Amino acid sequence: MEFKQEWLEEVLTARSRAYTPFSHFKVGAYLVTKDGRAFYGCNVENAAYGPTICAERTALVSAIAQGYRPGDFKMIVVATGADKPSSPCGVCRQVMKELCDDDMPVLMTNTAGDVIESTVAELLPNGFSGKDLTND
Amino acid sequence: MEFKQEWLEEVLTARSRAYTPFSHFKVGAYLVTKDGRAFYGCNVENAAYGPTICAERTALVSAIAQGYRPGDFKMIVVATGADKPSSPCGVCRQVMKELCDDDMPVLMTNTAGDVIESTVAELLPNGFSGKDLTND
Amino acid sequence: MEFKQEWLEEVLTARSRAYTPFSHFKVGAYLVTKDGRAFYGCNVENAAYGPTICAERTALVSAIAQGYRPGDFKMIVVATGADKPSSPCGVCRQVMKELCDDDMPVLMTNTAGDVIESTVAELLPNGFSGKDLTND
Amino acid sequence: MEFKQEWLEEVLTARSRAYTPFSHFKVGAYLVTKDGRAFYGCNVENAAYGPTICAERTALVSAIAQGYRPGDFKMIVVATGADKPSSPCGVCRQVMKELCDDDMPVLMTNTAGDVIESTVAELLPNGFSGKDLTND
């Protein structure tokens, strides 16, 4: 998937809204739906650490609250300020597994514009899903 | 705070977007900012349960990603389909503690239009916050 | 409930095991069962912040994995190094609501031995529980 | 790694302690340290879903509270009652990334004794870690 310069601008705008009084590690996400809408996400930290919500999940739940459903998403771009683009954490991979197609592109970038491309399935191989939930 | 009928319509619209394949317990949230904007939230479940995000948090992080900051929020309405309006869970109370004023009204309602009113501080008395974080 | 000096020693031992490379804010928990067994807890942080597990929850799930059930717990002591004893976060209050009696004492202390006493129900008034989960 | 029958008995004992009033999906974990101690884990659910803690994390934080540190773990076995052994969720993969060696074996099994073997790094490729946390 060819990375468009405008995506970098969008995801860095999203990143600028990060609420990170504890880590000062700002992350942005730019989620695009198959019908062409876009949602911003940023990390929102908490003094108790555990309730912290990452940028990828912020973008995804924002879209669900606007009526989008699993399968409606085309791609997500994630940006940090690190020298090498960072990967989503395991929690976000699990949420993407639930809400996104397995082959949905996940594009990781940084303020320098470096890009690494992956997919939901590559990031969470043999992922846990609702299909596993049997009540024996 | 006088409960307006239009808030019930809004929060039930938000609730209709809940993604709840596991509990089938749908929750909606309607967050209003001090400058008059509103954000919808709904619960977004996950097969792994732990990554589930509630309606209140969905609304709050959606607003943060749009540039709102702690202190910008005027009130939140939460709705379930239960006979008695449900209270926010402890995770959401902790996130409200981080992002909302202590005296911000939290209005709990249900499809029948019953209303219970509380505040952030009443729901999380002696709440944990960044002021506790000292590195001794 | 009279606070025993030995509880302070126990909870500070638990606290010494905290894994806190990110916040350097160490918390310990000392959970006692009604049949007289005790479990240590400490906070276990994560680079991704969200998967961080607090001391109170560490102690409680350790006990469940050893066969204890909701209602089996007599009290919990929590200790930080802060000037004023800190309260449990909302996530831990929610987990205590699930696993502990409403009137179970929660004793908050610090390295100086100051003590604040509360209960599960006081910390999470009008708490969310399984009774709220109706599928309308 | 040759799977030993006694590990199946251990992990199923751990699984029998699962607290799963909401999903009825019981999971057990059996964690072994390099110096030969073992810790049980089981999933501990919560009415609010989000505070649910999985079996793998229960075992790991139990060990940390007993003084074990990242790098001290030799292997983990996880068991469900599903027809095909289930994989850990993304949250647990992220916690294993924090606390375990990248090449630590993760053995997935079920009540029928089927076994699938993987490692921490295979389950969370290009995993997010403390090395990513730079404050630009």
mmCIF file of C-alpha atoms in Angstrom, chain A residues 94 128, chain B residues 47-51, chain C residues 53 61 65, chain D residues 25 27-29 40-45 50-61 76 78 87-93:
data_model
loop_
_atom_site.group_PDB
_atom_site.id
_atom_site.type_symbol
_atom_site.label_atom_id
_atom_site.label_comp_id
_atom_site.label_asym_id
_atom_site.label_seq_id
_atom_site.Cartn_x
_atom_site.Cartn_y
_atom_site.Cartn_z
ATOM 1 C CA GLN A 94 -6.482 -7.784 20.318
ATOM 2 C CA PHE A 128 -7.753 -15.255 20.116
ATOM 3 C CA ALA B 47 -13.753 -11.845 23.003
ATOM 4 C CA ALA B 48 -10.936 -11.561 25.542
ATOM 5 C CA TYR B 49 -13.161 -9.517 27.903
ATOM 6 C CA GLY B 50 -10.262 -7.484 29.360
ATOM 7 C CA PRO B 51 -9.888 -5.135 26.368
ATOM 8 C CA ILE C 53 -1.851 -4.723 37.192
ATOM 9 C CA VAL C 61 -6.101 -13.163 41.680
ATOM 10 C CA ALA C 65 -5.765 -19.257 41.659
ATOM 11 C CA PHE D 25 -15.053 -20.138 29.556
ATOM 12 C CA VAL D 27 -8.767 -21.102 31.364
ATOM 13 C CA GLY D 28 -5.821 -22.385 33.379
ATOM 14 C CA ALA D 29 -2.137 -21.514 33.329
ATOM 15 C CA TYR D 40 -0.982 -21.546 38.964
ATOM 16 C CA GLY D 41 -3.123 -19.066 37.113
ATOM 17 C CA CYS D 42 -6.777 -18.954 36.133
ATOM 18 C CA ASN D 43 -9.029 -16.343 34.600
ATOM 19 C CA VAL D 44 -10.870 -14.097 37.054
ATOM 20 C CA GLU D 45 -13.814 -12.339 35.448
ATOM 21 C CA GLY D 50 -12.745 -4.760 31.362
ATOM 22 C CA PRO D 51 -11.170 -5.617 34.747
ATOM 23 C CA THR D 52 -11.144 -9.325 33.848
ATOM 24 C CA ILE D 53 -7.687 -10.864 34.316
ATOM 25 C CA CYS D 54 -6.667 -13.912 32.271
ATOM 26 C CA ALA D 55 -4.983 -17.070 33.503
ATOM 27 C CA GLU D 56 -1.564 -16.258 32.068
ATOM 28 C CA ARG D 57 -1.421 -12.883 33.793
ATOM 29 C CA THR D 58 -2.694 -14.296 37.071
ATOM 30 C CA ALA D 59 0.184 -16.781 37.103
ATOM 31 C CA LEU D 60 2.786 -14.163 36.156
ATOM 32 C CA VAL D 61 1.801 -11.529 38.709
ATOM 33 C CA ILE D 76 4.088 -21.430 30.533
ATOM 34 C CA VAL D 78 -2.196 -22.629 29.006
ATOM 35 C CA SER D 87 -3.935 -18.866 22.008
ATOM 36 C CA PRO D 88 -3.294 -16.224 24.650
ATOM 37 C CA CYS D 89 -5.101 -12.901 24.089
ATOM 38 C CA GLY D 90 -3.157 -9.815 23.092
ATOM 39 C CA VAL D 91 -3.111 -8.420 26.625
ATOM 40 C CA CYS D 92 -1.378 -11.537 27.936
ATOM 41 C CA ARG D 93 1.044 -11.550 25.019
#
